[in-house]
Amino acid sequence: FQNGLALYALDRKMLEALKTAGVNQLLLSIESGSDRVLKEIMHKPLSLSIARRVAGDCRDLGIYTNVNILIGLPGETKKDIQDTRAFLKSIDANWFLIFCANPLVGSEMYNICRDRAYLKGNYIGCDYKKAIVETEDFSAEYVQEMAYILNLEANFIENSDLRLGDYATALKGFENAIRAKNDHAIAYYYAAECYKRLGDMVKAQRYRTTSRMIAARDAFWRRYVDMFNVFV
């Protein structure tokens, strides 16, 4: 399925039917880890308990799950974003896609942002990787930074596959990240951990050395390595 399905309809019986039909991967459009944001801002018929249950059932059935998360909506607060951060650590999805909220022209969100002067700079189009919404509760820079921190934390530092011992699946995610960004110091480090657990000590040492070399020469990566105590 190219787009996400309604999570409230994905009970265990439905997921078992999907798996039997050959579905091996699903996109779970959870969108927020704050029940308040889901209910009061997104008006989404979803609770976090349902999202957590669906992700757990998918893992039990061997269905790989990507999770969409959106932060920086008008009306959202820094506390809501921190609630989302905590939620991501509690759900056993395989990978997380963290986006910055940007409004489509003509949408309710766009009208709110326009009327309250929340759009930063010249607003053209919609790039969900670039934060451009700025409210009384947060700056666009804060949302941009938190989106990247949530990405690193959910997909690498707290990676569910690595934590649960599925090192082969975790490794695929880390190496996908390396292919997308070949100086990804943190991806190299956790890929090295996977190779170590899988018994390939040569690659483990090579990746670990690469990780440290990148962090030593690149202040961008050194900042995040230090933030998460990656080499400890």
CSV table of N, CA and C in Angstrom, one decimal, residues 61-215:
chain,number,residue,atom,x,y,z
A,61,LEU,N,3.5,-10.7,13.4
A,61,LEU,CA,3.1,-11.3,12.2
A,61,LEU,C,4.2,-11.2,11.1
A,62,GLY,N,5.3,-10.5,11.4
A,62,GLY,CA,6.4,-10.4,10.4
A,62,GLY,C,6.1,-9.4,9.3
A,63,ILE,N,5.2,-8.4,9.6
A,63,ILE,CA,5.0,-7.3,8.7
A,63,ILE,C,5.8,-6.1,9.1
A,64,TYR,N,6.7,-5.7,8.2
A,64,TYR,CA,7.6,-4.5,8.4
A,64,TYR,C,6.8,-3.2,8.4
A,65,THR,N,7.0,-2.4,9.4
A,65,THR,CA,6.3,-1.1,9.6
A,65,THR,C,7.1,0.1,9.5
A,66,ASN,N,6.7,1.0,8.7
A,66,ASN,CA,7.2,2.4,8.7
A,66,ASN,C,6.2,3.3,9.4
A,67,VAL,N,6.6,4.2,10.2
A,67,VAL,CA,5.6,5.1,10.9
A,67,VAL,C,5.9,6.6,10.5
A,68,ASN,N,4.8,7.2,10.1
A,68,ASN,CA,4.9,8.7,9.8
A,68,ASN,C,4.6,9.5,11.0
A,69,ILE,N,5.5,10.5,11.3
A,69,ILE,CA,5.3,11.4,12.4
A,69,ILE,C,5.4,12.8,11.9
A,70,LEU,N,4.6,13.7,12.3
A,70,LEU,CA,4.5,15.1,11.9
A,70,LEU,C,4.6,16.0,13.1
A,71,ILE,N,5.6,16.9,13.2
A,71,ILE,CA,5.6,17.8,14.3
A,71,ILE,C,5.7,19.3,13.8
A,72,GLY,N,5.2,20.2,14.7
A,72,GLY,CA,5.3,21.6,14.4
A,72,GLY,C,4.0,22.2,13.8
A,73,LEU,N,2.9,21.6,14.3
A,73,LEU,CA,1.5,22.1,13.9
A,73,LEU,C,1.1,23.3,14.7
A,74,PRO,N,0.4,24.2,14.1
A,74,PRO,CA,-0.2,25.3,14.9
A,74,PRO,C,-1.0,24.7,16.0
A,75,GLY,N,-0.8,25.2,17.2
A,75,GLY,CA,-1.5,24.7,18.4
A,75,GLY,C,-0.8,23.6,19.1
A,76,GLU,N,0.2,23.0,18.5
A,76,GLU,CA,1.1,22.1,19.2
A,76,GLU,C,2.1,22.8,20.1
A,77,THR,N,2.5,22.2,21.1
A,77,THR,CA,3.4,22.8,22.1
A,77,THR,C,4.7,22.0,22.1
A,78,LYS,N,5.7,22.6,22.8
A,78,LYS,CA,7.0,21.8,23.0
A,78,LYS,C,6.7,20.6,23.8
A,79,LYS,N,5.8,20.7,24.8
A,79,LYS,CA,5.4,19.5,25.6
A,79,LYS,C,4.9,18.4,24.7
A,80,ASP,N,4.0,18.8,23.8
A,80,ASP,CA,3.4,17.8,22.9
A,80,ASP,C,4.5,17.1,22.1
A,81,ILE,N,5.5,17.8,21.6
A,81,ILE,CA,6.6,17.3,20.9
A,81,ILE,C,7.4,16.3,21.7
A,82,GLN,N,7.6,16.7,23.0
A,82,GLN,CA,8.3,15.8,23.9
A,82,GLN,C,7.5,14.6,24.2
A,83,ASP,N,6.2,14.7,24.3
A,83,ASP,CA,5.3,13.5,24.4
A,83,ASP,C,5.5,12.6,23.2
A,84,THR,N,5.5,13.1,22.0
A,84,THR,CA,5.8,12.3,20.8
A,84,THR,C,7.1,11.6,20.9
A,85,ARG,N,8.1,12.3,21.4
A,85,ARG,CA,9.5,11.7,21.6
A,85,ARG,C,9.4,10.5,22.5
A,86,ALA,N,8.7,10.7,23.6
A,86,ALA,CA,8.6,9.6,24.6
A,86,ALA,C,7.8,8.4,23.9
A,87,PHE,N,6.7,8.7,23.2
A,87,PHE,CA,5.9,7.7,22.6
A,87,PHE,C,6.7,6.8,21.6
A,88,LEU,N,7.6,7.5,20.8
A,88,LEU,CA,8.4,6.8,19.8
A,88,LEU,C,9.3,5.7,20.5
A,89,LYS,N,9.7,5.9,21.7
A,89,LYS,CA,10.5,4.9,22.4
A,89,LYS,C,9.7,3.8,22.9
A,90,SER,N,8.3,3.9,22.9
A,90,SER,CA,7.5,2.8,23.4
A,90,SER,C,6.8,2.0,22.4
A,91,ILE,N,7.1,2.2,21.1
A,91,ILE,CA,6.4,1.5,20.0
A,91,ILE,C,7.5,0.7,19.2
A,92,ASP,N,7.1,-0.6,18.9
A,92,ASP,CA,8.1,-1.5,18.3
A,92,ASP,C,8.0,-1.5,16.7
A,93,ALA,N,7.9,-0.3,16.1
A,93,ALA,CA,7.9,-0.2,14.7
A,93,ALA,C,9.3,-0.4,14.2
A,94,ASN,N,9.5,-0.6,12.9
A,94,ASN,CA,10.8,-0.9,12.3
A,94,ASN,C,11.5,0.4,12.0
A,95,TRP,N,10.8,1.4,11.4
A,95,TRP,CA,11.5,2.6,11.0
A,95,TRP,C,10.5,3.8,11.1
A,96,PHE,N,11.0,5.0,11.3
A,96,PHE,CA,10.2,6.2,11.5
A,96,PHE,C,10.6,7.3,10.5
A,97,LEU,N,9.5,7.9,10.0
A,97,LEU,CA,9.7,9.0,9.0
A,97,LEU,C,9.2,10.2,9.7
A,98,ILE,N,10.1,11.1,10.1
A,98,ILE,CA,9.8,12.3,10.9
A,98,ILE,C,9.8,13.5,10.0
A,99,PHE,N,8.6,14.2,9.9
A,99,PHE,CA,8.4,15.3,9.0
A,99,PHE,C,8.1,16.6,9.8
A,100,CYS,N,8.4,17.7,9.2
A,100,CYS,CA,7.9,19.0,9.7
A,100,CYS,C,6.6,19.4,9.1
A,101,ALA,N,5.7,19.9,9.9
A,101,ALA,CA,4.3,20.2,9.4
A,101,ALA,C,4.4,21.5,8.5
A,102,ASN,N,4.0,21.3,7.3
A,102,ASN,CA,3.9,22.4,6.3
A,102,ASN,C,2.5,22.4,5.7
A,103,PRO,N,1.8,23.5,5.6
A,103,PRO,CA,0.4,23.5,5.1
A,103,PRO,C,0.3,23.5,3.6
A,104,LEU,N,-0.7,22.8,3.1
A,104,LEU,CA,-1.1,22.9,1.7
A,104,LEU,C,-2.0,24.1,1.5
A,105,VAL,N,-1.8,24.9,0.5
A,105,VAL,CA,-2.6,26.1,0.2
A,105,VAL,C,-4.0,25.7,0.1
A,106,GLY,N,-4.9,26.4,0.8
A,106,GLY,CA,-6.3,26.1,0.8
A,106,GLY,C,-6.8,25.2,1.9
A,107,SER,N,-5.8,24.7,2.7
A,107,SER,CA,-6.2,23.8,3.8
A,107,SER,C,-6.5,24.7,5.0
A,108,GLU,N,-7.1,24.1,6.0
A,108,GLU,CA,-7.4,24.8,7.3
A,108,GLU,C,-6.1,25.2,7.9
A,109,MET,N,-5.1,24.4,7.9
A,109,MET,CA,-3.8,24.7,8.5
A,109,MET,C,-3.2,25.9,7.8
A,110,TYR,N,-3.3,26.0,6.5
A,110,TYR,CA,-2.7,27.1,5.8
A,110,TYR,C,-3.5,28.4,6.2
A,111,ASN,N,-4.8,28.4,6.2
A,111,ASN,CA,-5.5,29.6,6.6
A,111,ASN,C,-5.2,30.1,8.0
A,112,ILE,N,-5.0,29.1,8.9
A,112,ILE,CA,-4.6,29.5,10.3
A,112,ILE,C,-3.2,30.2,10.3
A,113,CYS,N,-2.3,29.5,9.6
A,113,CYS,CA,-0.9,30.1,9.5
A,113,CYS,C,-0.9,31.4,8.8
A,114,ARG,N,-1.6,31.6,7.8
A,114,ARG,CA,-1.7,32.9,7.1
A,114,ARG,C,-2.3,34.0,8.0
A,115,ASP,N,-3.4,33.6,8.6
A,115,ASP,CA,-4.1,34.6,9.4
A,115,ASP,C,-3.3,35.1,10.6
A,116,ARG,N,-2.5,34.1,11.2
A,116,ARG,CA,-1.8,34.5,12.4
A,116,ARG,C,-0.3,34.8,12.1
A,117,ALA,N,0.0,34.9,10.8
A,117,ALA,CA,1.4,35.2,10.4
A,117,ALA,C,2.4,34.2,11.0
A,118,TYR,N,2.1,32.9,10.9
A,118,TYR,CA,2.9,31.8,11.3
A,118,TYR,C,3.9,31.3,10.3
A,119,LEU,N,3.7,31.7,9.0
A,119,LEU,CA,4.6,31.2,8.0
A,119,LEU,C,5.9,32.1,7.9
A,120,LYS,N,7.0,31.4,8.0
A,120,LYS,CA,8.3,32.1,8.0
A,120,LYS,C,8.8,32.2,6.6
A,121,GLY,N,9.2,33.4,6.2
A,121,GLY,CA,9.8,33.6,4.9
A,121,GLY,C,8.8,33.5,3.8
A,122,ASN,N,9.2,33.4,2.6
A,122,ASN,CA,8.3,33.3,1.4
A,122,ASN,C,7.9,31.8,1.3
A,123,TYR,N,6.6,31.6,1.5
A,123,TYR,CA,6.0,30.3,1.4
A,123,TYR,C,5.7,29.9,0.0
A,124,ILE,N,6.4,28.9,-0.5
A,124,ILE,CA,6.1,28.4,-1.8
A,124,ILE,C,6.1,26.9,-1.8
A,125,GLY,N,5.0,26.2,-2.1
A,125,GLY,CA,5.0,24.8,-2.1
A,125,GLY,C,5.0,24.1,-0.8
A,126,CYS,N,5.5,22.9,-0.7
A,126,CYS,CA,5.4,22.2,0.6
A,126,CYS,C,6.5,21.2,0.7
A,127,ASP,N,7.5,21.5,1.5
A,127,ASP,CA,8.6,20.6,1.7
A,127,ASP,C,8.6,20.1,3.2
A,128,TYR,N,8.2,18.9,3.4
A,128,TYR,CA,8.0,18.4,4.8
A,128,TYR,C,9.3,18.1,5.5
A,129,LYS,N,10.5,18.4,4.9
A,129,LYS,CA,11.7,18.2,5.6
A,129,LYS,C,12.2,19.6,6.1
A,130,LYS,N,11.6,20.7,5.7
A,130,LYS,CA,12.0,22.0,6.1
A,130,LYS,C,10.9,22.7,6.9
A,131,ALA,N,11.2,23.1,8.1
A,131,ALA,CA,10.3,23.7,9.0
A,131,ALA,C,10.1,25.2,8.6
A,132,ILE,N,8.9,25.6,8.4
A,132,ILE,CA,8.6,27.0,8.1
A,132,ILE,C,7.5,27.6,8.9
A,133,VAL,N,6.9,26.8,9.8
A,133,VAL,CA,5.9,27.3,10.7
A,133,VAL,C,6.5,27.7,12.0
A,134,GLU,N,6.1,28.9,12.4
A,134,GLU,CA,6.7,29.5,13.7
A,134,GLU,C,5.5,30.1,14.5
A,135,THR,N,5.3,29.6,15.7
A,135,THR,CA,4.2,30.1,16.5
A,135,THR,C,4.6,30.7,17.8
A,136,GLU,N,3.7,31.0,18.7
A,136,GLU,CA,4.1,31.6,20.0
A,136,GLU,C,4.7,30.5,20.8
A,137,ASP,N,4.6,29.2,20.5
A,137,ASP,CA,5.1,28.1,21.3
A,137,ASP,C,6.5,27.6,20.8
A,138,PHE,N,6.8,27.8,19.6
A,138,PHE,CA,8.1,27.3,19.1
A,138,PHE,C,8.5,28.1,17.9
A,139,SER,N,9.8,28.0,17.6
A,139,SER,CA,10.4,28.6,16.4
A,139,SER,C,10.5,27.5,15.3
A,140,ALA,N,10.7,27.9,14.1
A,140,ALA,CA,10.9,27.0,13.0
A,140,ALA,C,12.2,26.2,13.2
A,141,GLU,N,13.2,26.9,13.8
A,141,GLU,CA,14.5,26.3,14.0
A,141,GLU,C,14.4,25.2,15.1
A,142,TYR,N,13.5,25.4,16.1
A,142,TYR,CA,13.3,24.4,17.1
A,142,TYR,C,12.7,23.1,16.5
A,143,VAL,N,11.7,23.3,15.6
A,143,VAL,CA,11.0,22.2,15.0
A,143,VAL,C,12.0,21.4,14.1
A,144,GLN,N,12.8,22.2,13.3
A,144,GLN,CA,13.8,21.6,12.4
A,144,GLN,C,14.7,20.7,13.2
A,145,GLU,N,15.2,21.2,14.3
A,145,GLU,CA,16.2,20.5,15.1
A,145,GLU,C,15.5,19.3,15.8
A,146,MET,N,14.3,19.4,16.3
A,146,MET,CA,13.7,18.3,17.0
A,146,MET,C,13.3,17.2,16.0
A,147,ALA,N,13.0,17.6,14.8
A,147,ALA,CA,12.7,16.6,13.8
A,147,ALA,C,13.9,15.7,13.5
A,148,TYR,N,15.1,16.3,13.5
A,148,TYR,CA,16.3,15.5,13.2
A,148,TYR,C,16.7,14.7,14.5
A,149,ILE,N,16.5,15.3,15.6
A,149,ILE,CA,16.8,14.5,16.9
A,149,ILE,C,15.9,13.3,17.0
A,150,LEU,N,14.6,13.5,16.7
A,150,LEU,CA,13.7,12.4,16.8
A,150,LEU,C,14.0,11.3,15.8
A,151,ASN,N,14.5,11.7,14.6
A,151,ASN,CA,14.9,10.8,13.6
A,151,ASN,C,16.1,9.9,14.1
A,152,LEU,N,17.1,10.6,14.6
A,152,LEU,CA,18.3,9.9,15.1
A,152,LEU,C,17.9,9.0,16.3
A,153,GLU,N,17.2,9.5,17.2
A,153,GLU,CA,16.8,8.7,18.4
A,153,GLU,C,16.0,7.5,18.1
A,154,ALA,N,14.9,7.7,17.3
A,154,ALA,CA,14.0,6.6,17.0
A,154,ALA,C,14.6,5.5,16.1
A,155,ASN,N,15.4,6.0,15.1
A,155,ASN,CA,15.9,5.0,14.1
A,155,ASN,C,17.2,4.4,14.4
A,156,PHE,N,18.0,5.1,15.3
A,156,PHE,CA,19.4,4.6,15.5
A,156,PHE,C,19.6,4.3,17.0
A,157,ILE,N,19.5,5.4,17.8
A,157,ILE,CA,19.8,5.2,19.3
A,157,ILE,C,18.9,4.2,19.9
A,158,GLU,N,17.6,4.3,19.6
A,158,GLU,CA,16.6,3.4,20.3
A,158,GLU,C,16.0,2.4,19.3
A,159,ASN,N,16.7,2.1,18.2
A,159,ASN,CA,16.2,1.2,17.2
A,159,ASN,C,15.6,0.0,17.7
A,160,SER,N,14.3,-0.3,17.3
A,160,SER,CA,13.6,-1.4,17.9
A,160,SER,C,14.2,-2.8,17.4
A,161,ASP,N,14.5,-2.9,16.1
A,161,ASP,CA,15.1,-4.1,15.6
A,161,ASP,C,16.4,-4.5,16.4
A,162,LEU,N,17.2,-3.5,16.6
A,162,LEU,CA,18.5,-3.8,17.3
A,162,LEU,C,18.2,-4.2,18.7
A,163,ARG,N,17.3,-3.4,19.4
A,163,ARG,CA,17.0,-3.7,20.8
A,163,ARG,C,16.4,-5.1,20.9
A,164,LEU,N,15.6,-5.6,20.0
A,164,LEU,CA,14.9,-6.8,20.1
A,164,LEU,C,15.7,-8.0,19.5
A,165,GLY,N,16.9,-7.7,19.0
A,165,GLY,CA,17.8,-8.8,18.5
A,165,GLY,C,17.6,-9.2,17.1
A,166,ASP,N,16.9,-8.4,16.3
A,166,ASP,CA,16.7,-8.7,14.9
A,166,ASP,C,17.8,-7.9,14.1
A,167,TYR,N,19.0,-8.4,14.2
A,167,TYR,CA,20.2,-7.6,13.8
A,167,TYR,C,20.2,-7.5,12.2
A,168,ALA,N,19.7,-8.5,11.5
A,168,ALA,CA,19.8,-8.5,10.1
A,168,ALA,C,18.8,-7.4,9.6
A,169,THR,N,17.6,-7.3,10.2
A,169,THR,CA,16.7,-6.2,9.7
A,169,THR,C,17.2,-4.8,10.1
A,170,ALA,N,17.7,-4.7,11.3
A,170,ALA,CA,18.3,-3.4,11.8
A,170,ALA,C,19.4,-3.0,10.8
A,171,LEU,N,20.3,-3.9,10.4
A,171,LEU,CA,21.4,-3.6,9.5
A,171,LEU,C,20.9,-3.1,8.2
A,172,LYS,N,19.8,-3.6,7.7
A,172,LYS,CA,19.3,-3.1,6.4
A,172,LYS,C,18.9,-1.6,6.5
A,173,GLY,N,18.3,-1.3,7.6
A,173,GLY,CA,17.9,0.1,7.8
A,173,GLY,C,19.1,1.0,7.9
A,174,PHE,N,20.1,0.6,8.7
A,174,PHE,CA,21.3,1.4,8.8
A,174,PHE,C,22.1,1.6,7.5
A,175,GLU,N,22.2,0.5,6.7
A,175,GLU,CA,22.9,0.6,5.5
A,175,GLU,C,22.1,1.4,4.4
A,176,ASN,N,20.8,1.4,4.5
A,176,ASN,CA,20.0,2.2,3.7
A,176,ASN,C,20.3,3.7,4.0
A,177,ALA,N,20.5,4.0,5.3
A,177,ALA,CA,20.8,5.4,5.7
A,177,ALA,C,22.2,5.8,5.1
A,178,ILE,N,23.1,4.8,5.2
A,178,ILE,CA,24.5,5.1,4.7
A,178,ILE,C,24.5,5.3,3.2
A,179,ARG,N,23.6,4.6,2.4
A,179,ARG,CA,23.5,4.8,1.0
A,179,ARG,C,23.0,6.2,0.7
A,180,ALA,N,22.0,6.6,1.5
A,180,ALA,CA,21.4,7.9,1.3
A,180,ALA,C,22.4,9.1,1.7
A,181,LYS,N,23.2,8.8,2.7
A,181,LYS,CA,24.1,9.8,3.3
A,181,LYS,C,25.4,9.1,3.7
A,182,ASN,N,26.4,9.1,2.8
A,182,ASN,CA,27.6,8.2,3.0
A,182,ASN,C,28.5,8.7,4.1
A,183,ASP,N,28.2,9.9,4.7
A,183,ASP,CA,29.0,10.3,5.9
A,183,ASP,C,28.2,10.2,7.2
A,184,HIS,N,27.2,9.4,7.2
A,184,HIS,CA,26.4,9.2,8.4
A,184,HIS,C,27.1,8.5,9.5
A,185,ALA,N,27.8,9.2,10.4
A,185,ALA,CA,28.6,8.6,11.4
A,185,ALA,C,27.8,7.7,12.3
A,186,ILE,N,26.6,8.1,12.7
A,186,ILE,CA,25.8,7.3,13.6
A,186,ILE,C,25.3,6.0,12.9
A,187,ALA,N,24.9,6.1,11.7
A,187,ALA,CA,24.5,4.9,11.0
A,187,ALA,C,25.7,3.9,10.9
A,188,TYR,N,26.9,4.4,10.6
A,188,TYR,CA,28.0,3.5,10.5
A,188,TYR,C,28.3,2.8,11.9
A,189,TYR,N,28.1,3.6,12.9
A,189,TYR,CA,28.4,3.0,14.3
A,189,TYR,C,27.4,1.9,14.6
A,190,TYR,N,26.1,2.1,14.3
A,190,TYR,CA,25.1,1.1,14.7
A,190,TYR,C,25.1,-0.1,13.7
A,191,ALA,N,25.5,0.2,12.4
A,191,ALA,CA,25.8,-0.9,11.5
A,191,ALA,C,26.9,-1.8,12.0
A,192,ALA,N,27.9,-1.2,12.5
A,192,ALA,CA,29.1,-1.9,13.1
A,192,ALA,C,28.6,-2.8,14.2
A,193,GLU,N,27.7,-2.3,15.1
A,193,GLU,CA,27.2,-3.1,16.1
A,193,GLU,C,26.4,-4.3,15.6
A,194,CYS,N,25.7,-4.2,14.5
A,194,CYS,CA,25.0,-5.3,13.9
A,194,CYS,C,25.9,-6.3,13.4
A,195,TYR,N,26.9,-5.8,12.6
A,195,TYR,CA,27.9,-6.8,12.1
A,195,TYR,C,28.6,-7.6,13.2
A,196,LYS,N,28.9,-6.9,14.3
A,196,LYS,CA,29.5,-7.5,15.5
A,196,LYS,C,28.6,-8.6,16.0
A,197,ARG,N,27.3,-8.3,16.2
A,197,ARG,CA,26.3,-9.3,16.7
A,197,ARG,C,26.1,-10.5,15.7
A,198,LEU,N,26.3,-10.2,14.4
A,198,LEU,CA,26.1,-11.2,13.4
A,198,LEU,C,27.4,-12.0,13.1
A,199,GLY,N,28.5,-11.6,13.8
A,199,GLY,CA,29.7,-12.4,13.7
A,199,GLY,C,30.7,-12.0,12.7
A,200,ASP,N,30.5,-10.8,12.0
A,200,ASP,CA,31.4,-10.4,11.0
A,200,ASP,C,32.3,-9.3,11.6
A,201,MET,N,33.3,-9.7,12.2
A,201,MET,CA,34.2,-8.8,13.0
A,201,MET,C,35.0,-7.8,12.1
A,202,VAL,N,35.3,-8.3,10.9
A,202,VAL,CA,36.0,-7.4,9.9
A,202,VAL,C,35.2,-6.2,9.5
A,203,LYS,N,34.0,-6.4,9.1
A,203,LYS,CA,33.1,-5.3,8.8
A,203,LYS,C,32.8,-4.5,10.0
A,204,ALA,N,32.6,-5.1,11.1
A,204,ALA,CA,32.3,-4.4,12.3
A,204,ALA,C,33.4,-3.4,12.6
A,205,GLN,N,34.7,-3.8,12.5
A,205,GLN,CA,35.8,-2.9,12.8
A,205,GLN,C,35.9,-1.8,11.8
A,206,ARG,N,35.7,-2.2,10.5
A,206,ARG,CA,35.8,-1.2,9.5
A,206,ARG,C,34.8,-0.1,9.6
A,207,TYR,N,33.5,-0.5,9.9
A,207,TYR,CA,32.5,0.5,10.1
A,207,TYR,C,32.7,1.3,11.3
A,208,ARG,N,33.1,0.7,12.4
A,208,ARG,CA,33.4,1.5,13.6
A,208,ARG,C,34.5,2.5,13.4
A,209,THR,N,35.5,2.1,12.7
A,209,THR,CA,36.6,3.0,12.4
A,209,THR,C,36.1,4.2,11.6
A,210,THR,N,35.3,3.9,10.6
A,210,THR,CA,34.7,4.9,9.7
A,210,THR,C,33.9,5.9,10.5
A,211,SER,N,33.1,5.4,11.4
A,211,SER,CA,32.2,6.2,12.2
A,211,SER,C,33.1,7.2,13.0
A,212,ARG,N,34.1,6.7,13.7
A,212,ARG,CA,34.9,7.6,14.5
A,212,ARG,C,35.7,8.6,13.7
A,213,MET,N,36.2,8.2,12.5
A,213,MET,CA,36.9,9.2,11.6
A,213,MET,C,36.0,10.3,11.2
A,214,ILE,N,34.7,10.0,10.8
A,214,ILE,CA,33.8,11.0,10.4
A,214,ILE,C,33.5,12.0,11.5
A,215,ALA,N,33.2,11.4,12.7
A,215,ALA,CA,32.9,12.2,13.9
A,215,ALA,C,34.1,13.1,14.3
